[in-house]
């Protein structure tokens, strides 16, 4: 088994980060002259680390108004940041690490600019297609661990459901290979603060292009959200009965947002009969770790290590079974 190594450090960013945004969303990067949205050039899969014989894929998926870099970046000071997924390249050296980006803006940062009309489901389909693109050959069978923040958790849940029913083998393998999911402040049962986000997006529509549908899914009375939750629990039960259980840990915020209070309540951020862990931070801080000793990172890393070690144990058991079969055939 590969040794676990710790790493600490910071790096300089490509651009300034961290303008506050409403409703517990990710801080929106400061807009540069050529930038049109917080996610420009940040869509699709970005491979951060790919060891030669990776045993598992760890996929990070951001939430509302985030992107595949800034969501996972802690701002130490102006010009100095920590992109903490890089810690995983040494803490979990046998894992391929990747982030997925999609247009999760609820309003364009500049008047009259366009934002995506994609729904949660369409983002889920795009995630599946991107994973299918980078998981070819033997990689299709590699176990997957999802780490998702806020809306990203819903995208991941819908992606697993979509791939389960796909007639295409390379997409179906995504659901079959999903072995663990870490949800960071995901509103499994919606959030009242999404109502505020829905209102703000509608008001912004007067002068900006907005995507109100993507916020509407997060409302507690959302039929789409409730249906997704029912289907997801049903799939989990079937997997458990088949001996192919998906490990799940839900992380929830322990502190209120300074402007809007509690964003995703404990009851919404957790799932019945699954592990829940609190992190002493607000909703946005669930994805912002200053260094490898940060409380949130250590708690998340502990779950990832546990899952990877279990996967390694399963692989060793499978190898032992193959050897026994070979001996029987030889006899």
mmCIF file of C-alpha atoms in Angstrom:
data_model
loop_
_atom_site.group_PDB
_atom_site.id
_atom_site.type_symbol
_atom_site.label_atom_id
_atom_site.label_comp_id
_atom_site.label_asym_id
_atom_site.label_seq_id
_atom_site.Cartn_x
_atom_site.Cartn_y
_atom_site.Cartn_z
ATOM 1 C CA UNK A 1 0.000 0.000 0.000
ATOM 2 C CA UNK A 2 1.317 3.401 -0.882
ATOM 3 C CA UNK A 3 2.501 5.538 2.046
ATOM 4 C CA UNK A 4 0.515 8.638 2.925
ATOM 5 C CA UNK A 5 2.530 11.866 2.676
ATOM 6 C CA UNK A 6 1.600 15.376 3.765
ATOM 7 C CA UNK A 7 2.295 18.505 1.809
ATOM 8 C CA UNK A 8 1.990 22.183 2.628
ATOM 9 C CA UNK A 9 2.400 25.247 0.501
ATOM 10 C CA UNK A 10 0.923 28.101 -1.460
ATOM 11 C CA UNK A 11 1.110 29.218 -5.044
ATOM 12 C CA UNK A 12 0.640 32.441 -6.943
ATOM 13 C CA UNK A 13 -2.623 32.697 -8.868
ATOM 14 C CA UNK A 14 -3.133 33.362 -12.544
ATOM 15 C CA UNK A 15 -5.573 36.162 -11.677
ATOM 16 C CA UNK A 16 -6.941 37.934 -8.639
ATOM 17 C CA UNK A 17 -9.663 36.020 -6.812
ATOM 18 C CA UNK A 18 -12.359 36.635 -4.310
ATOM 19 C CA UNK A 19 -15.072 39.222 -4.985
ATOM 20 C CA UNK A 20 -18.022 38.355 -2.751
ATOM 21 C CA UNK A 21 -21.256 37.081 -4.297
ATOM 22 C CA UNK A 22 -24.708 36.570 -2.758
ATOM 23 C CA UNK A 23 -26.615 33.585 -1.457
ATOM 24 C CA UNK A 24 -23.654 31.588 -0.197
ATOM 25 C CA UNK A 25 -22.292 31.149 -3.693
ATOM 26 C CA UNK A 26 -18.617 30.983 -4.475
ATOM 27 C CA UNK A 27 -16.713 34.289 -4.496
ATOM 28 C CA UNK A 28 -16.659 35.498 -8.093
ATOM 29 C CA UNK A 29 -13.181 36.209 -9.507
ATOM 30 C CA UNK A 30 -12.430 39.834 -10.318
ATOM 31 C CA UNK A 31 -13.271 40.414 -13.958
ATOM 32 C CA UNK A 32 -10.283 40.883 -16.216
ATOM 33 C CA UNK A 33 -10.565 42.747 -19.545
ATOM 34 C CA UNK A 34 -11.034 39.572 -21.601
ATOM 35 C CA UNK A 35 -13.165 37.714 -19.086
ATOM 36 C CA UNK A 36 -16.917 37.374 -19.657
ATOM 37 C CA UNK A 37 -18.020 35.005 -16.880
ATOM 38 C CA UNK A 38 -16.514 33.522 -13.748
ATOM 39 C CA UNK A 39 -16.048 30.273 -15.660
ATOM 40 C CA UNK A 40 -14.598 31.414 -18.967
ATOM 41 C CA UNK A 41 -12.126 28.792 -20.231
ATOM 42 C CA UNK A 42 -12.929 26.721 -17.139
ATOM 43 C CA UNK A 43 -15.330 24.150 -18.576
ATOM 44 C CA UNK A 44 -14.877 20.393 -18.778
ATOM 45 C CA UNK A 45 -12.356 18.096 -17.115
ATOM 46 C CA UNK A 46 -8.945 19.361 -16.042
ATOM 47 C CA UNK A 47 -6.471 16.644 -14.999
ATOM 48 C CA UNK A 48 -4.381 17.830 -12.061
ATOM 49 C CA UNK A 49 -2.404 14.658 -11.444
ATOM 50 C CA UNK A 50 -2.203 11.358 -13.309
ATOM 51 C CA UNK A 51 0.117 8.663 -11.922
ATOM 52 C CA UNK A 52 1.164 5.922 -14.295
ATOM 53 C CA UNK A 53 -0.836 3.178 -12.559
ATOM 54 C CA UNK A 54 -3.665 5.112 -10.931
ATOM 55 C CA UNK A 55 -5.955 2.993 -8.750
ATOM 56 C CA UNK A 56 -8.819 5.497 -8.469
ATOM 57 C CA UNK A 57 -10.195 8.682 -10.052
ATOM 58 C CA UNK A 58 -11.034 11.552 -7.662
ATOM 59 C CA UNK A 59 -13.305 14.077 -9.400
ATOM 60 C CA UNK A 60 -14.013 17.503 -7.852
ATOM 61 C CA UNK A 61 -17.185 19.327 -8.932
ATOM 62 C CA UNK A 62 -17.889 22.960 -7.915
ATOM 63 C CA UNK A 63 -21.165 24.666 -6.995
ATOM 64 C CA UNK A 64 -23.042 27.875 -7.863
ATOM 65 C CA UNK A 65 -20.891 30.616 -9.482
ATOM 66 C CA UNK A 66 -17.751 28.627 -8.794
ATOM 67 C CA UNK A 67 -15.318 27.144 -11.267
ATOM 68 C CA UNK A 68 -12.878 24.269 -11.414
ATOM 69 C CA UNK A 69 -10.020 26.324 -9.925
ATOM 70 C CA UNK A 70 -11.248 29.184 -7.725
ATOM 71 C CA UNK A 71 -13.739 27.007 -5.829
ATOM 72 C CA UNK A 72 -10.852 24.916 -4.498
ATOM 73 C CA UNK A 73 -8.520 27.873 -3.902
ATOM 74 C CA UNK A 74 -7.822 29.536 -0.548
ATOM 75 C CA UNK A 75 -6.704 33.172 -0.773
ATOM 76 C CA UNK A 76 -3.870 33.704 1.707
ATOM 77 C CA UNK A 77 -3.354 37.313 0.697
ATOM 78 C CA UNK A 78 -3.417 39.301 -2.519
ATOM 79 C CA UNK A 79 -1.243 37.459 -5.026
ATOM 80 C CA UNK A 80 -0.805 34.361 -2.860
ATOM 81 C CA UNK A 81 -3.189 31.410 -2.887
ATOM 82 C CA UNK A 82 -3.392 27.735 -1.988
ATOM 83 C CA UNK A 83 -4.885 25.378 -4.569
ATOM 84 C CA UNK A 84 -5.377 22.549 -2.108
ATOM 85 C CA UNK A 85 -6.251 19.677 -4.533
ATOM 86 C CA UNK A 86 -2.528 19.614 -5.220
ATOM 87 C CA UNK A 87 -2.082 18.280 -1.669
ATOM 88 C CA UNK A 88 -3.968 15.173 -2.764
ATOM 89 C CA UNK A 89 -1.317 14.368 -5.366
ATOM 90 C CA UNK A 90 1.018 13.410 -2.516
ATOM 91 C CA UNK A 91 -1.482 12.513 0.202
ATOM 92 C CA UNK A 92 -3.183 10.038 -2.146
ATOM 93 C CA UNK A 93 -0.381 9.333 -4.645
ATOM 94 C CA UNK A 94 -2.134 6.452 -6.399
ATOM 95 C CA UNK A 95 -5.139 8.577 -7.414
ATOM 96 C CA UNK A 96 -5.755 10.504 -10.600
ATOM 97 C CA UNK A 97 -7.038 13.930 -9.512
ATOM 98 C CA UNK A 98 -9.305 15.991 -11.757
ATOM 99 C CA UNK A 99 -11.696 18.932 -11.509
ATOM 100 C CA UNK A 100 -14.815 19.457 -13.617
ATOM 101 C CA UNK A 101 -16.022 22.905 -14.627
ATOM 102 C CA UNK A 102 -19.413 24.003 -15.950
ATOM 103 C CA UNK A 103 -21.355 27.258 -16.284
ATOM 104 C CA UNK A 104 -23.029 27.622 -12.889
ATOM 105 C CA UNK A 105 -23.444 31.401 -13.026
ATOM 106 C CA UNK A 106 -26.915 32.659 -12.081
ATOM 107 C CA UNK A 107 -26.194 36.031 -13.692
ATOM 108 C CA UNK A 108 -23.536 37.409 -15.967
ATOM 109 C CA UNK A 109 -20.966 39.577 -14.141
ATOM 110 C CA UNK A 110 -21.326 42.228 -16.872
ATOM 111 C CA UNK A 111 -24.533 43.698 -18.317
ATOM 112 C CA UNK A 112 -25.819 42.083 -21.535
ATOM 113 C CA UNK A 113 -23.301 39.206 -21.430
ATOM 114 C CA UNK A 114 -24.720 35.722 -21.867
ATOM 115 C CA UNK A 115 -24.883 32.874 -19.357
ATOM 116 C CA UNK A 116 -25.720 29.241 -19.974
ATOM 117 C CA UNK A 117 -29.332 28.081 -20.088
ATOM 118 C CA UNK A 118 -28.244 24.584 -19.057
ATOM 119 C CA UNK A 119 -30.148 22.813 -16.304
ATOM 120 C CA UNK A 120 -28.688 20.607 -13.587
ATOM 121 C CA UNK A 121 -29.507 17.571 -15.729
ATOM 122 C CA UNK A 122 -27.715 18.950 -18.768
ATOM 123 C CA UNK A 123 -24.646 19.677 -16.653
ATOM 124 C CA UNK A 124 -24.866 16.087 -15.358
ATOM 125 C CA UNK A 125 -24.949 14.759 -18.924
ATOM 126 C CA UNK A 126 -21.927 16.916 -19.810
ATOM 127 C CA UNK A 127 -20.080 15.565 -16.770
ATOM 128 C CA UNK A 128 -20.772 12.006 -17.920
ATOM 129 C CA UNK A 129 -19.587 12.779 -21.441
ATOM 130 C CA UNK A 130 -16.400 14.378 -20.140
ATOM 131 C CA UNK A 131 -15.690 11.413 -17.874
ATOM 132 C CA UNK A 132 -16.346 9.079 -20.774
ATOM 133 C CA UNK A 133 -13.819 11.016 -22.815
ATOM 134 C CA UNK A 134 -11.001 10.612 -20.276
ATOM 135 C CA UNK A 135 -11.944 7.104 -19.116
ATOM 136 C CA UNK A 136 -11.166 4.831 -22.055
ATOM 137 C CA UNK A 137 -9.939 1.259 -22.258
ATOM 138 C CA UNK A 138 -9.059 -0.180 -18.866
ATOM 139 C CA UNK A 139 -9.672 3.224 -17.280
ATOM 140 C CA UNK A 140 -13.418 2.669 -17.702
ATOM 141 C CA UNK A 141 -13.284 0.133 -14.844
ATOM 142 C CA UNK A 142 -11.323 2.398 -12.489
ATOM 143 C CA UNK A 143 -13.224 3.309 -9.275
ATOM 144 C CA UNK A 144 -14.516 6.878 -8.983
ATOM 145 C CA UNK A 145 -14.720 9.097 -5.904
ATOM 146 C CA UNK A 146 -16.704 12.321 -6.317
ATOM 147 C CA UNK A 147 -16.006 15.392 -4.157
ATOM 148 C CA UNK A 148 -18.748 17.944 -4.754
ATOM 149 C CA UNK A 149 -19.698 21.327 -3.326
ATOM 150 C CA UNK A 150 -23.274 22.639 -3.059
ATOM 151 C CA UNK A 151 -25.009 22.463 -6.470
ATOM 152 C CA UNK A 152 -22.159 20.258 -7.691
ATOM 153 C CA UNK A 153 -23.468 17.487 -5.466
ATOM 154 C CA UNK A 154 -26.785 17.529 -7.326
ATOM 155 C CA UNK A 155 -24.931 17.443 -10.643
ATOM 156 C CA UNK A 156 -22.977 14.381 -9.470
ATOM 157 C CA UNK A 157 -26.079 12.598 -8.169
ATOM 158 C CA UNK A 158 -27.912 13.189 -11.437
ATOM 159 C CA UNK A 159 -24.835 12.101 -13.418
ATOM 160 C CA UNK A 160 -24.724 8.765 -11.584
ATOM 161 C CA UNK A 161 -28.457 8.263 -12.195
ATOM 162 C CA UNK A 162 -28.125 9.197 -15.873
ATOM 163 C CA UNK A 163 -25.164 6.897 -16.491
ATOM 164 C CA UNK A 164 -26.909 3.996 -14.737
ATOM 165 C CA UNK A 165 -29.600 3.956 -17.413
ATOM 166 C CA UNK A 166 -27.349 4.777 -20.365
ATOM 167 C CA UNK A 167 -27.322 2.223 -23.224
ATOM 168 C CA UNK A 168 -23.720 3.216 -23.969
ATOM 169 C CA UNK A 169 -21.226 1.039 -22.145
ATOM 170 C CA UNK A 170 -18.591 3.732 -21.614
ATOM 171 C CA UNK A 171 -21.186 5.945 -19.888
ATOM 172 C CA UNK A 172 -22.859 3.124 -17.966
ATOM 173 C CA UNK A 173 -19.470 2.243 -16.475
ATOM 174 C CA UNK A 174 -19.417 5.629 -14.708
ATOM 175 C CA UNK A 175 -22.285 4.658 -12.422
ATOM 176 C CA UNK A 176 -20.945 1.132 -11.961
ATOM 177 C CA UNK A 177 -17.507 2.518 -11.043
ATOM 178 C CA UNK A 178 -18.746 5.156 -8.584
ATOM 179 C CA UNK A 179 -17.657 3.873 -5.177
ATOM 180 C CA UNK A 180 -17.769 6.933 -2.904
ATOM 181 C CA UNK A 181 -19.146 10.478 -2.799
ATOM 182 C CA UNK A 182 -18.221 13.381 -0.510
ATOM 183 C CA UNK A 183 -20.891 16.091 -0.430
ATOM 184 C CA UNK A 184 -19.761 19.490 0.853
ATOM 185 C CA UNK A 185 -22.797 21.589 1.776
ATOM 186 C CA UNK A 186 -25.023 19.977 -0.843
ATOM 187 C CA UNK A 187 -28.712 20.913 -0.369
ATOM 188 C CA UNK A 188 -30.192 17.419 -0.711
ATOM 189 C CA UNK A 189 -33.554 18.799 0.349
ATOM 190 C CA UNK A 190 -33.142 22.341 -0.915
ATOM 191 C CA UNK A 191 -32.308 25.571 0.874
ATOM 192 C CA UNK A 192 -34.512 28.524 1.765
ATOM 193 C CA UNK A 193 -31.653 30.801 0.771
ATOM 194 C CA UNK A 194 -32.145 29.588 -2.793
ATOM 195 C CA UNK A 195 -35.377 31.584 -2.794
ATOM 196 C CA UNK A 196 -33.305 34.734 -2.355
ATOM 197 C CA UNK A 197 -30.999 33.649 -5.151
ATOM 198 C CA UNK A 198 -33.993 33.038 -7.392
ATOM 199 C CA UNK A 199 -35.306 36.532 -6.661
ATOM 200 C CA UNK A 200 -31.936 38.177 -7.273
ATOM 201 C CA UNK A 201 -31.536 36.347 -10.549
ATOM 202 C CA UNK A 202 -34.995 37.441 -11.695
ATOM 203 C CA UNK A 203 -34.272 41.068 -10.788
ATOM 204 C CA UNK A 204 -30.910 40.934 -12.531
ATOM 205 C CA UNK A 205 -32.682 39.815 -15.689
ATOM 206 C CA UNK A 206 -33.689 43.439 -16.235
ATOM 207 C CA UNK A 207 -30.166 44.269 -17.352
ATOM 208 C CA UNK A 208 -28.352 40.936 -17.545
ATOM 209 C CA UNK A 209 -28.760 37.497 -19.000
ATOM 210 C CA UNK A 210 -29.541 35.097 -16.145
ATOM 211 C CA UNK A 211 -30.211 31.436 -15.457
ATOM 212 C CA UNK A 212 -33.061 31.294 -12.912
ATOM 213 C CA UNK A 213 -33.853 27.630 -13.544
ATOM 214 C CA UNK A 214 -30.590 26.404 -12.037
ATOM 215 C CA UNK A 215 -31.343 28.246 -8.770
ATOM 216 C CA UNK A 216 -34.973 27.164 -8.763
ATOM 217 C CA UNK A 217 -33.922 23.522 -8.466
ATOM 218 C CA UNK A 218 -32.419 24.326 -5.056
ATOM 219 C CA UNK A 219 -35.694 25.496 -3.523
ATOM 220 C CA UNK A 220 -37.093 23.215 -0.787
ATOM 221 C CA UNK A 221 -40.348 22.760 -2.719
ATOM 222 C CA UNK A 222 -38.579 21.797 -5.951
ATOM 223 C CA UNK A 223 -40.284 18.770 -7.503
ATOM 224 C CA UNK A 224 -37.175 18.067 -9.580
ATOM 225 C CA UNK A 225 -34.997 17.994 -6.460
ATOM 226 C CA UNK A 226 -37.391 15.741 -4.554
ATOM 227 C CA UNK A 227 -37.689 13.325 -7.459
ATOM 228 C CA UNK A 228 -33.903 13.188 -7.834
ATOM 229 C CA UNK A 229 -33.532 12.439 -4.133
ATOM 230 C CA UNK A 230 -36.064 9.589 -4.279
ATOM 231 C CA UNK A 231 -34.378 8.026 -7.322
ATOM 232 C CA UNK A 232 -30.950 8.403 -5.751
ATOM 233 C CA UNK A 233 -31.979 6.699 -2.504
ATOM 234 C CA UNK A 234 -33.608 3.900 -4.511
ATOM 235 C CA UNK A 235 -30.405 3.396 -6.494
ATOM 236 C CA UNK A 236 -28.334 3.361 -3.286
ATOM 237 C CA UNK A 237 -30.588 0.685 -1.809
ATOM 238 C CA UNK A 238 -30.283 -1.466 -4.930
ATOM 239 C CA UNK A 239 -26.505 -1.101 -4.893
ATOM 240 C CA UNK A 240 -26.392 -2.050 -1.222
ATOM 241 C CA UNK A 241 -28.529 -5.144 -1.819
ATOM 242 C CA UNK A 242 -26.246 -6.148 -4.689
ATOM 243 C CA UNK A 243 -23.145 -5.844 -2.496
ATOM 244 C CA UNK A 244 -21.899 -2.816 -4.450
ATOM 245 C CA UNK A 245 -22.598 -0.082 -1.930
ATOM 246 C CA UNK A 246 -21.607 3.529 -2.590
ATOM 247 C CA UNK A 247 -19.918 5.099 0.451
ATOM 248 C CA UNK A 248 -21.255 8.569 1.223
ATOM 249 C CA UNK A 249 -20.147 11.274 3.649
ATOM 250 C CA UNK A 250 -21.955 14.597 3.965
ATOM 251 C CA UNK A 251 -20.029 17.609 5.266
ATOM 252 C CA UNK A 252 -22.026 20.532 6.640
ATOM 253 C CA UNK A 253 -21.230 24.122 7.612
ATOM 254 C CA UNK A 254 -21.095 25.009 11.322
ATOM 255 C CA UNK A 255 -20.937 28.788 10.870
ATOM 256 C CA UNK A 256 -23.400 31.244 9.333
ATOM 257 C CA UNK A 257 -22.588 33.348 6.317
ATOM 258 C CA UNK A 258 -21.909 36.894 7.598
ATOM 259 C CA UNK A 259 -24.532 38.440 5.297
ATOM 260 C CA UNK A 260 -27.166 35.745 4.786
ATOM 261 C CA UNK A 261 -26.845 33.474 7.813
ATOM 262 C CA UNK A 262 -27.083 29.698 7.473
ATOM 263 C CA UNK A 263 -27.078 28.780 3.785
ATOM 264 C CA UNK A 264 -27.644 25.015 3.770
ATOM 265 C CA UNK A 265 -29.150 23.799 7.067
ATOM 266 C CA UNK A 266 -27.827 20.649 8.693
ATOM 267 C CA UNK A 267 -31.016 18.737 7.867
ATOM 268 C CA UNK A 268 -30.643 19.576 4.194
ATOM 269 C CA UNK A 269 -26.892 18.989 3.974
ATOM 270 C CA UNK A 270 -27.058 15.487 5.454
ATOM 271 C CA UNK A 271 -28.552 12.182 4.313
ATOM 272 C CA UNK A 272 -30.375 9.717 6.531
ATOM 273 C CA UNK A 273 -28.263 6.702 7.570
ATOM 274 C CA UNK A 274 -25.065 8.119 6.072
ATOM 275 C CA UNK A 275 -22.018 9.661 7.773
ATOM 276 C CA UNK A 276 -22.213 13.415 8.428
ATOM 277 C CA UNK A 277 -19.278 15.574 9.528
ATOM 278 C CA UNK A 278 -19.312 19.243 10.501
ATOM 279 C CA UNK A 279 -16.586 21.690 9.468
ATOM 280 C CA UNK A 280 -16.142 24.864 11.528
ATOM 281 C CA UNK A 281 -16.639 27.290 8.657
ATOM 282 C CA UNK A 282 -19.386 28.840 6.526
ATOM 283 C CA UNK A 283 -20.807 27.486 3.263
ATOM 284 C CA UNK A 284 -18.088 28.872 1.003
ATOM 285 C CA UNK A 285 -15.331 27.865 3.419
ATOM 286 C CA UNK A 286 -16.220 24.193 2.982
ATOM 287 C CA UNK A 287 -13.947 24.220 -0.078
ATOM 288 C CA UNK A 288 -11.257 26.654 1.094
ATOM 289 C CA UNK A 289 -8.337 25.021 2.926
ATOM 290 C CA UNK A 290 -5.283 27.127 3.798
ATOM 291 C CA UNK A 291 -2.872 24.219 4.210
ATOM 292 C CA UNK A 292 -2.678 20.457 4.660
ATOM 293 C CA UNK A 293 -3.248 20.825 8.416
ATOM 294 C CA UNK A 294 -6.541 22.689 7.992
ATOM 295 C CA UNK A 295 -9.427 21.094 9.864
ATOM 296 C CA UNK A 296 -11.627 20.758 6.794
ATOM 297 C CA UNK A 297 -8.894 19.250 4.632
ATOM 298 C CA UNK A 298 -7.921 16.720 7.287
ATOM 299 C CA UNK A 299 -11.548 15.632 7.745
ATOM 300 C CA UNK A 300 -12.079 15.260 4.013
ATOM 301 C CA UNK A 301 -8.730 13.534 3.533
ATOM 302 C CA UNK A 302 -9.564 11.075 6.312
ATOM 303 C CA UNK A 303 -12.671 9.935 4.448
ATOM 304 C CA UNK A 304 -10.857 9.731 1.100
ATOM 305 C CA UNK A 305 -8.058 7.664 2.663
ATOM 306 C CA UNK A 306 -10.578 5.304 4.232
ATOM 307 C CA UNK A 307 -12.309 4.804 0.903
ATOM 308 C CA UNK A 308 -9.075 4.320 -1.061
ATOM 309 C CA UNK A 309 -7.750 1.816 1.476
ATOM 310 C CA UNK A 310 -11.017 -0.124 1.192
ATOM 311 C CA UNK A 311 -10.711 -0.109 -2.598
ATOM 312 C CA UNK A 312 -7.135 -1.375 -2.344
ATOM 313 C CA UNK A 313 -8.368 -4.147 -0.059
ATOM 314 C CA UNK A 314 -11.055 -5.084 -2.575
ATOM 315 C CA UNK A 315 -8.467 -5.156 -5.358
ATOM 316 C CA UNK A 316 -6.179 -7.423 -3.301
ATOM 317 C CA UNK A 317 -9.109 -9.762 -2.609
ATOM 318 C CA UNK A 318 -9.977 -9.887 -6.309
ATOM 319 C CA UNK A 319 -6.359 -10.695 -7.159
ATOM 320 C CA UNK A 320 -6.378 -13.515 -4.584
ATOM 321 C CA UNK A 321 -9.604 -14.910 -6.074
ATOM 322 C CA UNK A 322 -8.060 -14.819 -9.566
ATOM 323 C CA UNK A 323 -5.037 -16.741 -8.293
ATOM 324 C CA UNK A 324 -7.286 -19.413 -6.757
ATOM 325 C CA UNK A 325 -9.180 -19.750 -10.020
ATOM 326 C CA UNK A 326 -5.895 -20.130 -11.894
ATOM 327 C CA UNK A 327 -4.764 -22.860 -9.487
ATOM 328 C CA UNK A 328 -8.051 -24.718 -9.866
ATOM 329 C CA UNK A 329 -7.742 -24.609 -13.652
ATOM 330 C CA UNK A 330 -4.154 -25.828 -13.433
ATOM 331 C CA UNK A 331 -5.191 -28.787 -11.255
#
